[in-house]
CSV table of C-alpha atoms in Angstrom, one decimal:
chain,number,residue,atom,x,y,z
A,1,MET,CA,0.0,0.0,0.0
A,2,ARG,CA,1.4,3.4,-0.9
A,3,ILE,CA,0.8,6.4,1.3
A,4,LYS,CA,1.0,10.1,0.4
A,5,LEU,CA,1.8,12.5,3.2
A,6,THR,CA,1.5,16.3,3.2
A,7,ILE,CA,3.9,17.8,5.7
A,8,ALA,CA,4.8,21.1,7.2
A,9,TYR,CA,8.0,22.0,8.9
A,10,ASP,CA,10.1,24.9,10.4
A,11,GLY,CA,13.5,24.5,8.8
A,12,SER,CA,15.2,26.8,11.3
A,13,ASN,CA,16.8,24.0,13.2
A,14,TYR,CA,17.6,21.6,10.4
A,15,PHE,CA,20.3,21.1,7.9
A,16,GLY,CA,17.8,21.0,5.0
A,17,PHE,CA,15.5,18.1,3.9
A,18,GLN,CA,17.9,15.6,2.6
A,19,HIS,CA,19.8,13.1,4.8
A,20,GLN,CA,23.4,14.1,5.4
A,21,GLU,CA,25.6,12.0,7.7
A,22,GLY,CA,26.1,13.6,11.0
A,23,HIS,CA,23.4,16.4,10.5
A,24,ASP,CA,19.8,16.7,11.7
A,25,THR,CA,17.6,16.7,8.7
A,26,ILE,CA,13.8,16.6,8.0
A,27,GLU,CA,14.3,13.4,6.0
A,28,LEU,CA,16.1,11.7,9.0
A,29,ARG,CA,13.3,12.7,11.4
A,30,LEU,CA,10.5,11.5,9.0
A,31,THR,CA,12.3,8.2,8.2
A,32,GLU,CA,12.9,7.4,11.9
A,33,ALA,CA,9.2,8.1,12.8
A,34,ILE,CA,7.8,6.2,9.9
A,35,SER,CA,10.2,3.2,10.2
A,36,LYS,CA,9.3,2.9,14.0
A,37,ILE,CA,5.6,2.5,13.1
A,38,ASN,CA,6.2,0.3,10.0
A,39,LYS,CA,8.6,-1.8,12.2
A,40,ILE,CA,11.0,-1.9,9.2
A,41,GLU,CA,13.5,0.6,7.8
A,42,THR,CA,11.3,2.5,5.4
A,43,LYS,CA,12.4,4.6,2.5
A,44,ILE,CA,10.5,7.9,1.9
A,45,ILE,CA,10.4,9.8,-1.4
A,46,ALA,CA,9.8,13.5,-1.3
A,47,SER,CA,8.6,15.9,-4.1
A,48,GLY,CA,12.0,17.5,-3.9
A,49,ARG,CA,14.7,18.7,-1.4
A,50,THR,CA,14.5,21.9,0.5
A,51,ASP,CA,17.8,23.7,1.5
A,52,ARG,CA,19.1,24.5,4.9
A,53,TYR,CA,16.7,26.8,6.9
A,54,VAL,CA,13.9,26.5,4.2
A,55,HIS,CA,10.5,25.8,5.6
A,56,ALA,CA,7.5,23.9,4.1
A,57,LYS,CA,3.7,24.3,4.5
A,58,GLY,CA,2.9,21.6,1.9
A,59,GLN,CA,5.9,19.3,1.2
A,60,VAL,CA,4.7,15.9,-0.1
A,61,VAL,CA,6.4,12.5,0.4
A,62,HIS,CA,5.3,8.9,-0.3
A,63,PHE,CA,6.3,5.5,1.2
A,64,ASP,CA,5.1,1.9,1.0
A,65,THR,CA,3.6,-0.1,3.8
A,66,ASN,CA,1.9,-3.4,4.7
A,67,LEU,CA,0.5,-2.0,7.9
A,68,LYS,CA,-3.3,-1.9,7.9
A,69,ILE,CA,-4.3,1.3,9.8
A,70,THR,CA,-6.5,4.2,8.8
A,71,GLU,CA,-5.3,7.5,7.2
A,72,LYS,CA,-6.1,9.3,10.4
A,73,SER,CA,-4.2,6.8,12.5
A,74,TRP,CA,-1.2,7.3,10.3
A,75,ILE,CA,-1.3,11.1,10.9
A,76,LYS,CA,-1.6,10.5,14.7
A,77,ALA,CA,1.1,7.8,14.8
A,78,ILE,CA,3.6,9.7,12.9
A,79,ASN,CA,3.2,12.9,14.6
A,80,SER,CA,3.6,11.2,18.0
A,81,TYR,CA,7.2,10.4,17.0
A,82,LEU,CA,8.0,13.8,15.3
A,83,PRO,CA,9.5,16.9,17.1
A,84,ASP,CA,7.1,19.8,17.4
A,85,ASP,CA,8.6,21.6,14.4
A,86,ILE,CA,7.6,18.9,11.9
A,87,ARG,CA,4.0,17.9,11.4
A,88,VAL,CA,2.0,15.6,9.1
A,89,LEU,CA,-1.0,17.5,8.0
A,90,GLU,CA,-2.6,14.9,5.7
A,91,ALA,CA,-2.3,11.3,4.9
A,92,CYS,CA,-4.0,9.4,2.0
A,93,PHE,CA,-3.8,6.1,0.3
A,94,VAL,CA,-2.7,6.4,-3.3
A,95,ASN,CA,-2.2,4.1,-6.3
A,96,ASP,CA,1.1,2.4,-6.8
A,97,ASP,CA,1.8,4.6,-9.8
A,98,PHE,CA,1.8,7.8,-7.7
A,99,HIS,CA,5.2,9.2,-7.1
A,100,ALA,CA,5.9,12.2,-4.9
A,101,ARG,CA,8.6,13.5,-7.2
A,102,PHE,CA,7.7,12.3,-10.8
A,103,SER,CA,4.0,12.8,-10.6
A,104,ALA,CA,4.3,16.5,-9.5
A,105,LYS,CA,2.9,18.9,-12.1
A,106,LEU,CA,3.5,22.2,-10.5
A,107,LYS,CA,5.1,23.6,-7.3
A,108,GLU,CA,4.4,26.8,-5.5
A,109,TYR,CA,7.1,28.4,-3.4
A,110,ARG,CA,6.6,31.6,-1.3
A,111,TYR,CA,9.3,34.0,-0.2
A,112,TYR,CA,8.8,36.7,2.3
A,113,ILE,CA,10.6,40.1,2.5
A,114,GLN,CA,10.1,42.4,5.5
A,115,THR,CA,10.8,46.1,5.0
A,116,SER,CA,10.6,47.0,8.7
A,117,TYR,CA,12.4,44.6,11.1
A,118,ASP,CA,10.1,42.4,13.0
A,119,LEU,CA,12.3,40.2,15.2
A,120,PHE,CA,9.4,37.7,15.6
A,121,ASN,CA,9.5,37.0,11.9
A,122,ARG,CA,13.3,36.9,11.6
A,123,ASN,CA,13.4,33.2,10.9
A,124,TYR,CA,10.6,33.4,8.2
A,125,SER,CA,11.7,36.3,6.0
A,126,ASP,CA,14.6,38.3,4.8
A,127,PHE,CA,14.9,42.0,5.7
A,128,PHE,CA,15.7,45.0,3.3
A,129,THR,CA,14.8,48.7,3.4
A,130,ASN,CA,14.5,51.1,0.5
A,131,ILE,CA,13.2,48.7,-2.1
A,132,ASP,CA,11.7,50.2,-5.3
A,133,PHE,CA,8.7,47.7,-5.7
A,134,ASP,CA,7.9,49.0,-9.3
A,135,LEU,CA,11.4,47.8,-10.3
A,136,VAL,CA,10.9,44.6,-8.4
A,137,GLU,CA,7.6,44.0,-10.3
A,138,LYS,CA,9.3,44.7,-13.7
A,139,ALA,CA,12.2,42.4,-12.9
A,140,ALA,CA,9.9,39.6,-11.7
A,141,SER,CA,7.8,39.8,-14.8
A,142,LYS,CA,10.9,39.1,-17.0
A,143,LEU,CA,11.4,35.8,-15.3
A,144,ILE,CA,7.9,34.5,-16.1
A,145,GLY,CA,7.7,32.0,-19.0
A,146,THR,CA,10.0,29.1,-20.3
A,147,HIS,CA,13.7,29.8,-20.0
A,148,ASP,CA,17.0,28.0,-19.5
A,149,PHE,CA,17.6,29.0,-15.9
A,150,ARG,CA,21.2,27.6,-15.9
A,151,GLY,CA,22.5,31.0,-14.9
A,152,PHE,CA,20.2,31.2,-11.9
A,153,CYS,CA,21.2,28.0,-10.1
A,154,SER,CA,23.8,26.2,-8.1
A,155,LYS,CA,27.1,25.3,-9.7
A,156,GLU,CA,26.4,21.6,-8.8
A,157,VAL,CA,23.5,21.6,-11.2
A,158,HIS,CA,25.7,22.7,-14.1
A,159,ASP,CA,26.2,19.0,-15.2
A,160,LEU,CA,22.4,18.6,-15.6
A,161,LYS,CA,21.3,18.4,-19.3
A,162,ASP,CA,18.1,20.0,-18.8
A,163,THR,CA,17.9,23.3,-17.0
A,164,VAL,CA,14.9,24.6,-18.9
A,165,ARG,CA,12.0,25.4,-16.5
A,166,THR,CA,8.6,27.2,-16.9
A,167,ILE,CA,7.5,29.8,-14.5
A,168,HIS,CA,3.7,30.3,-14.8
A,169,GLU,CA,3.2,33.0,-12.3
A,170,ILE,CA,5.0,35.4,-9.9
A,171,LYS,CA,2.7,37.2,-7.7
A,172,ILE,CA,3.8,40.0,-5.2
A,173,THR,CA,1.4,40.9,-2.4
A,174,GLU,CA,1.8,43.1,0.6
A,175,VAL,CA,0.3,40.7,3.1
A,176,LYS,CA,0.5,43.1,6.0
A,177,PRO,CA,2.2,46.4,6.5
A,178,ASN,CA,5.9,46.0,5.6
A,179,LEU,CA,5.7,42.3,4.8
A,180,TYR,CA,5.8,41.2,1.1
A,181,GLU,CA,4.9,37.7,-0.2
A,182,PHE,CA,6.5,36.5,-3.5
A,183,SER,CA,4.6,33.5,-4.9
A,184,PHE,CA,6.3,31.5,-7.5
A,185,ILE,CA,4.3,28.9,-9.4
A,186,GLY,CA,6.2,26.7,-11.9
A,187,THR,CA,6.8,23.2,-13.3
A,188,GLY,CA,9.8,22.8,-10.9
A,189,PHE,CA,12.8,24.8,-9.7
A,190,LEU,CA,16.5,24.1,-9.8
A,191,LYS,CA,18.8,24.1,-6.7
A,192,TYR,CA,19.1,27.6,-5.2
A,193,GLN,CA,16.9,29.0,-8.2
A,194,ILE,CA,14.4,30.8,-6.1
A,195,LYS,CA,16.9,32.3,-3.6
A,196,ARG,CA,19.0,33.4,-6.6
A,197,MET,CA,16.1,34.9,-8.5
A,198,MET,CA,15.0,36.6,-5.3
A,199,GLY,CA,18.5,38.0,-4.8
A,200,ILE,CA,18.5,39.4,-8.4
A,201,ILE,CA,15.1,41.0,-8.2
A,202,ILE,CA,15.6,42.6,-4.8
A,203,ASN,CA,19.1,43.9,-5.8
A,204,ILE,CA,17.4,45.4,-8.9
A,205,GLY,CA,14.8,47.0,-6.5
A,206,LEU,CA,17.7,48.3,-4.4
A,207,LYS,CA,19.3,49.7,-7.6
A,208,LYS,CA,22.4,47.6,-7.0
A,209,LEU,CA,21.9,45.6,-10.2
A,210,ASP,CA,20.4,46.9,-13.5
A,211,ILE,CA,17.4,45.0,-14.9
A,212,SER,CA,19.4,44.1,-18.0
A,213,ILE,CA,21.2,41.5,-15.8
A,214,ILE,CA,18.2,39.1,-16.3
A,215,ASP,CA,18.7,39.0,-20.1
A,216,GLN,CA,22.5,38.7,-19.6
A,217,LEU,CA,21.9,35.7,-17.3
A,218,PHE,CA,19.6,34.0,-19.8
A,219,ILE,CA,22.2,34.5,-22.6
A,220,THR,CA,25.5,33.9,-20.8
A,221,LYS,CA,24.1,31.3,-18.3
A,222,ASP,CA,26.9,32.5,-16.0
A,223,PRO,CA,25.8,32.4,-12.3
A,224,THR,CA,28.8,34.4,-11.1
A,225,LEU,CA,27.0,37.5,-12.5
A,226,CYS,CA,24.3,37.1,-9.9
A,227,GLY,CA,24.4,39.4,-6.9
A,228,LYS,CA,23.9,38.0,-3.3
A,229,THR,CA,21.7,34.9,-2.9
A,230,LEU,CA,18.9,35.6,-0.4
A,231,SER,CA,18.7,33.6,2.9
A,232,GLY,CA,16.8,30.3,2.9
A,233,ARG,CA,14.9,31.5,6.0
A,234,GLY,CA,12.5,33.5,3.9
A,235,LEU,CA,11.5,30.6,1.7
A,236,PHE,CA,8.5,28.2,2.0
A,237,LEU,CA,7.6,25.2,-0.2
A,238,TYR,CA,4.0,26.1,-0.1
A,239,ARG,CA,2.3,23.3,-2.1
A,240,VAL,CA,2.9,20.6,-4.7
A,241,ILE,CA,0.2,20.2,-7.3
A,242,TYR,CA,-0.4,16.7,-8.8
B,1,MET,CA,21.2,62.2,31.6
B,2,ARG,CA,18.5,59.5,31.9
B,3,ILE,CA,17.4,57.5,28.9
B,4,LYS,CA,14.2,55.5,28.5
B,5,LEU,CA,14.3,52.6,26.0
B,6,THR,CA,11.4,50.7,24.7
B,7,ILE,CA,12.5,47.1,23.8
B,8,ALA,CA,11.2,44.0,22.0
B,9,TYR,CA,12.5,40.5,22.4
B,10,ASP,CA,11.9,36.9,21.6
B,11,GLY,CA,12.3,35.1,24.9
B,12,SER,CA,12.6,31.7,23.3
B,13,ASN,CA,16.3,31.4,23.7
B,14,TYR,CA,16.8,33.2,27.0
B,15,PHE,CA,16.4,32.3,30.7
B,16,GLY,CA,14.1,35.2,31.3
B,17,PHE,CA,14.8,38.9,31.8
B,18,GLN,CA,16.6,39.0,35.1
B,19,HIS,CA,20.4,38.3,35.3
B,20,GLN,CA,21.2,34.8,36.7
B,21,GLU,CA,24.7,33.7,37.0
B,22,GLY,CA,25.6,31.2,34.3
B,23,HIS,CA,22.5,31.8,32.2
B,24,ASP,CA,21.9,33.9,29.1
B,25,THR,CA,19.3,36.5,29.9
B,26,ILE,CA,17.9,39.7,28.3
B,27,GLU,CA,19.3,41.9,31.1
B,28,LEU,CA,22.7,40.4,30.5
B,29,ARG,CA,22.7,41.2,26.8
B,30,LEU,CA,21.2,44.7,27.3
B,31,THR,CA,23.7,45.6,30.1
B,32,GLU,CA,26.6,44.4,28.0
B,33,ALA,CA,25.6,46.4,24.9
B,34,ILE,CA,24.8,49.6,26.9
B,35,SER,CA,28.0,49.3,29.0
B,36,LYS,CA,30.1,49.0,25.8
B,37,ILE,CA,28.7,52.2,24.4
B,38,ASN,CA,28.8,54.0,27.8
B,39,LYS,CA,32.4,52.8,28.3
B,40,ILE,CA,31.6,52.0,31.9
B,41,GLU,CA,29.6,49.2,33.6
B,42,THR,CA,26.0,50.6,33.4
B,43,LYS,CA,23.1,49.5,35.5
B,44,ILE,CA,19.7,49.2,33.8
B,45,ILE,CA,16.3,49.3,35.5
B,46,ALA,CA,13.4,47.5,33.9
B,47,SER,CA,9.6,48.0,34.4
B,48,GLY,CA,9.6,44.4,35.7
B,49,ARG,CA,11.0,41.0,35.0
B,50,THR,CA,9.6,38.6,32.5
B,51,ASP,CA,10.0,34.8,33.1
B,52,ARG,CA,11.7,32.2,31.0
B,53,TYR,CA,10.4,32.0,27.4
B,54,VAL,CA,8.2,35.1,27.8
B,55,HIS,CA,8.5,37.7,25.1
B,56,ALA,CA,8.1,41.5,24.9
B,57,LYS,CA,6.9,43.9,22.3
B,58,GLY,CA,7.2,46.9,24.7
B,59,GLN,CA,9.4,46.3,27.7
B,60,VAL,CA,10.7,49.6,29.1
B,61,VAL,CA,14.1,50.1,30.8
B,62,HIS,CA,16.0,53.2,31.9
B,63,PHE,CA,19.7,54.0,32.6
B,64,ASP,CA,21.9,57.0,33.1
B,65,THR,CA,24.7,58.2,31.0
B,66,ASN,CA,27.1,61.1,30.5
B,67,LEU,CA,27.5,60.4,26.7
B,68,LYS,CA,26.1,63.1,24.5
B,69,ILE,CA,24.6,61.4,21.4
B,70,THR,CA,21.1,61.7,19.9
B,71,GLU,CA,18.2,59.4,20.7
B,72,LYS,CA,18.4,57.9,17.2
B,73,SER,CA,22.2,57.3,17.7
B,74,TRP,CA,21.4,55.5,21.0
B,75,ILE,CA,19.0,53.1,19.2
B,76,LYS,CA,21.5,52.4,16.3
B,77,ALA,CA,24.5,51.9,18.7
B,78,ILE,CA,22.7,49.6,21.2
B,79,ASN,CA,21.1,47.5,18.4
B,80,SER,CA,24.6,47.0,16.7
B,81,TYR,CA,25.7,45.2,19.9
B,82,LEU,CA,22.4,43.2,20.4
B,83,PRO,CA,21.6,39.7,19.0
B,84,ASP,CA,18.8,39.7,16.3
B,85,ASP,CA,16.2,38.5,18.8
B,86,ILE,CA,16.4,41.7,21.0
B,87,ARG,CA,15.8,45.1,19.6
B,88,VAL,CA,15.6,48.6,20.9
B,89,LEU,CA,12.5,50.2,19.2
B,90,GLU,CA,12.6,53.7,20.8
B,91,ALA,CA,15.0,55.7,22.9
B,92,CYS,CA,14.1,59.0,24.6
B,93,PHE,CA,15.7,61.4,27.1
B,94,VAL,CA,13.6,61.7,30.2
B,95,ASN,CA,13.7,63.6,33.5
B,96,ASP,CA,15.7,62.3,36.4
B,97,ASP,CA,12.5,61.4,38.3
B,98,PHE,CA,11.4,58.9,35.6
B,99,HIS,CA,11.8,55.4,36.9
B,100,ALA,CA,11.0,52.4,34.6
B,101,ARG,CA,9.5,50.5,37.5
B,102,PHE,CA,8.1,53.0,39.9
B,103,SER,CA,6.7,55.4,37.4
B,104,ALA,CA,4.7,52.7,35.6
B,105,LYS,CA,0.9,53.3,35.9
B,106,LEU,CA,-0.5,50.3,33.9
B,107,LYS,CA,0.8,47.3,32.1
B,108,GLU,CA,-0.6,45.3,29.2
B,109,TYR,CA,0.3,41.7,28.7
B,110,ARG,CA,-1.1,39.5,25.9
B,111,TYR,CA,-1.4,35.8,25.9
B,112,TYR,CA,-2.1,33.8,22.7
B,113,ILE,CA,-3.9,30.4,22.5
B,114,GLN,CA,-4.0,28.4,19.3
B,115,THR,CA,-6.9,25.9,18.9
B,116,SER,CA,-5.4,24.3,15.7
B,117,TYR,CA,-1.7,23.5,15.9
B,118,ASP,CA,0.3,25.9,13.7
B,119,LEU,CA,3.9,24.8,14.1
B,120,PHE,CA,5.2,28.3,13.0
B,121,ASN,CA,3.5,29.8,16.0
B,122,ARG,CA,4.7,27.2,18.5
B,123,ASN,CA,7.0,29.5,20.5
B,124,TYR,CA,4.5,32.3,20.6
B,125,SER,CA,1.3,30.6,21.9
B,126,ASP,CA,0.0,27.6,23.9
B,127,PHE,CA,-2.2,25.0,22.2
B,128,PHE,CA,-5.5,23.5,23.3
B,129,THR,CA,-8.6,22.0,21.6
B,130,ASN,CA,-12.2,21.9,22.6
B,131,ILE,CA,-12.2,25.1,24.7
B,132,ASP,CA,-15.7,26.4,25.6
B,133,PHE,CA,-15.1,30.1,25.1
B,134,ASP,CA,-18.3,31.1,26.7
B,135,LEU,CA,-17.0,29.6,30.0
B,136,VAL,CA,-13.7,31.2,29.3
B,137,GLU,CA,-15.3,34.6,28.9
B,138,LYS,CA,-17.3,34.2,32.2
B,139,ALA,CA,-14.3,33.0,34.1
B,140,ALA,CA,-12.1,35.9,32.8
B,141,SER,CA,-14.8,38.5,33.8
B,142,LYS,CA,-14.6,37.2,37.4
B,143,LEU,CA,-10.9,38.2,37.6
B,144,ILE,CA,-11.6,41.9,36.6
B,145,GLY,CA,-11.4,44.4,39.4
B,146,THR,CA,-9.3,44.8,42.6
B,147,HIS,CA,-8.6,41.6,44.3
B,148,ASP,CA,-6.0,40.0,46.6
B,149,PHE,CA,-4.2,37.7,43.9
B,150,ARG,CA,-2.1,35.9,46.5
B,151,GLY,CA,-3.7,32.5,45.4
B,152,PHE,CA,-2.7,33.2,41.8
B,153,CYS,CA,1.0,33.7,42.1
B,154,SER,CA,4.3,32.1,42.8
B,155,LYS,CA,5.1,30.8,46.3
B,156,GLU,CA,8.1,33.1,46.3
B,157,VAL,CA,5.8,36.0,46.4
B,158,HIS,CA,4.0,34.8,49.5
B,159,ASP,CA,6.2,36.9,51.8
B,160,LEU,CA,5.1,40.0,50.0
B,161,LYS,CA,2.8,42.1,52.2
B,162,ASP,CA,0.8,43.5,49.3
B,163,THR,CA,-0.7,41.1,46.8
B,164,VAL,CA,-3.6,43.3,46.0
B,165,ARG,CA,-3.8,44.3,42.3
B,166,THR,CA,-6.4,45.8,40.0
B,167,ILE,CA,-7.2,44.3,36.6
B,168,HIS,CA,-8.9,46.9,34.6
B,169,GLU,CA,-9.7,44.9,31.5
B,170,ILE,CA,-9.4,41.4,30.1
B,171,LYS,CA,-10.3,41.3,26.4
B,172,ILE,CA,-10.5,38.1,24.3
B,173,THR,CA,-10.2,38.4,20.5
B,174,GLU,CA,-10.0,35.7,17.8
B,175,VAL,CA,-7.2,37.6,15.9
B,176,LYS,CA,-7.2,35.0,13.1
B,177,PRO,CA,-8.9,31.7,12.7
B,178,ASN,CA,-8.0,29.4,15.6
B,179,LEU,CA,-5.8,32.0,17.3
B,180,TYR,CA,-7.1,33.8,20.4
B,181,GLU,CA,-5.5,36.8,22.0
B,182,PHE,CA,-6.1,37.5,25.7
B,183,SER,CA,-5.2,41.1,26.7
B,184,PHE,CA,-4.8,41.9,30.3
B,185,ILE,CA,-4.5,45.5,31.4
B,186,GLY,CA,-3.8,46.2,35.1
B,187,THR,CA,-1.8,48.2,37.6
B,188,GLY,CA,0.8,45.4,37.8
B,189,PHE,CA,1.0,41.7,38.0
B,190,LEU,CA,2.6,39.3,40.4
B,191,LYS,CA,5.2,36.6,39.5
B,192,TYR,CA,3.4,33.9,37.5
B,193,GLN,CA,0.1,35.6,37.9
B,194,ILE,CA,-0.9,35.8,34.2
B,195,LYS,CA,0.3,32.2,33.4
B,196,ARG,CA,-1.7,31.0,36.5
B,197,MET,CA,-4.8,33.0,35.6
B,198,MET,CA,-4.6,31.7,32.1
B,199,GLY,CA,-4.2,28.2,33.4
B,200,ILE,CA,-7.3,28.5,35.5
B,201,ILE,CA,-9.6,30.1,32.8
B,202,ILE,CA,-8.4,27.7,30.1
B,203,ASN,CA,-9.0,24.7,32.5
B,204,ILE,CA,-12.5,26.1,33.2
B,205,GLY,CA,-13.1,26.3,29.4
B,206,LEU,CA,-11.9,22.7,29.1
B,207,LYS,CA,-14.3,21.8,31.9
B,208,LYS,CA,-11.5,20.5,34.0
B,209,LEU,CA,-12.1,23.0,36.7
B,210,ASP,CA,-15.3,24.5,37.9
B,211,ILE,CA,-15.7,28.3,37.7
B,212,SER,CA,-16.2,28.4,41.5
B,213,ILE,CA,-12.4,27.8,41.8
B,214,ILE,CA,-11.9,31.6,41.3
B,215,ASP,CA,-13.9,32.5,44.4
B,216,GLN,CA,-12.2,29.8,46.3
B,217,LEU,CA,-8.7,31.2,45.3
B,218,PHE,CA,-9.8,34.6,46.3
B,219,ILE,CA,-10.9,33.3,49.8
B,220,THR,CA,-8.4,30.6,50.6
B,221,LYS,CA,-5.4,32.4,48.8
B,222,ASP,CA,-4.0,28.8,48.3
B,223,PRO,CA,-2.1,28.5,45.0
B,224,THR,CA,-2.0,24.7,45.2
B,225,LEU,CA,-5.7,24.7,44.1
B,226,CYS,CA,-4.7,26.1,40.8
B,227,GLY,CA,-4.6,23.7,37.8
B,228,LYS,CA,-1.6,23.6,35.4
B,229,THR,CA,0.2,26.9,34.9
B,230,LEU,CA,0.4,27.7,31.1
B,231,SER,CA,3.6,28.0,29.2
B,232,GLY,CA,5.6,31.3,29.2
B,233,ARG,CA,5.8,30.9,25.4
B,234,GLY,CA,2.4,32.3,24.8
B,235,LEU,CA,3.0,35.5,26.9
B,236,PHE,CA,4.0,38.9,25.7
B,237,LEU,CA,4.7,42.0,27.8
B,238,TYR,CA,2.9,44.3,25.3
B,239,ARG,CA,3.3,47.7,26.8
B,240,VAL,CA,3.9,49.8,29.8
B,241,ILE,CA,1.9,53.0,30.3
B,242,TYR,CA,3.5,55.8,32.4
């Protein structure tokens, strides 16, 4: 039986999603909890990794089990073994051809920028003052569409053949005074792509980069042209659409 | 010259406000920062202590200095020496007869209860389900007024002569779905008083305590009758009125 879980976590105290020897990760905690209930070492597959400090409100994972308990019981049982900064929100039985990573059609990430420092939101946003949001809007709109994002991602990804991705929507909303939400909906995102894109559009808004940098990055595909990558703390994997 | 500071802090990583040998406290961090700028060990006086895990959005302290810099420069200088979870919001020059503790007329504390678990709010609220808010409202209203709150505070306070305090207002607001704010405005509060009062009214709302417990506590003044004290994590010193 295959089970799909929707999960939320606060990434502040973890070394990212993916298991790394000697580090505390979301994957380690989930695998331990599920393996205890399954009474056998159980492999979990996620929709994708999230980097250090990055949060999730709707990460999706799947795993297989022979245990016959209800969906509600799965939620309760796994949560009882998880720390209070990781939570299973939903569990459902799915067909064997469901795959958390390969079946994903779209992903939505959200990034938060505060323009007046609120210390209670310091782990969930990045902080800048004097941003020109008209320039930010213009810069963001240039990223929408199907592009080769090789210039916007981690060097590690540069061996990948396919770095073409489609961004369907970038929506910027002032969700409360001095707090801006950037929603990115696309077919998938490369390693560091959102933190790098945010770095570029915020630095354009701060007039530290010219908007022409975006075309240059599409043409040269050279990530060393990027300004500062923003912190992972402002980033949330918001939902995965199947 | 006397300076009044308004300060916000996230109490999650501190052992309360007051200096305690071998522990990291808000007072220690503030004293260190201010002493560095003043270039002499400087004593700061707060409106009152806050316990372990308790936050502040408007704690007030004062100190004396011979340094001649502007109010804005004080804010900037102190913040440059503070960790990112403590922030000076305001600085102003005050008369020598201003005293952060003795001049305080009223204090407002706010306590947050979540009724659906939001892990991103876990350090800033306490979590309960199945609360009867009509009972909570009734219980809260019984606490308003001038009473001897000896039964509602820490044992350490029991040598105090005067445990009579006046609560002017208790306002309960659903600030967003499943998040309730309890605002307490009064002439001052005894050690643990708000966490204990919250424990009592929430346990009345959960039908674990009968509402008659409040009159019993006023009469017997026996704190062992109280139910569980709520966590400091949900509590904010919101403002001090002079």
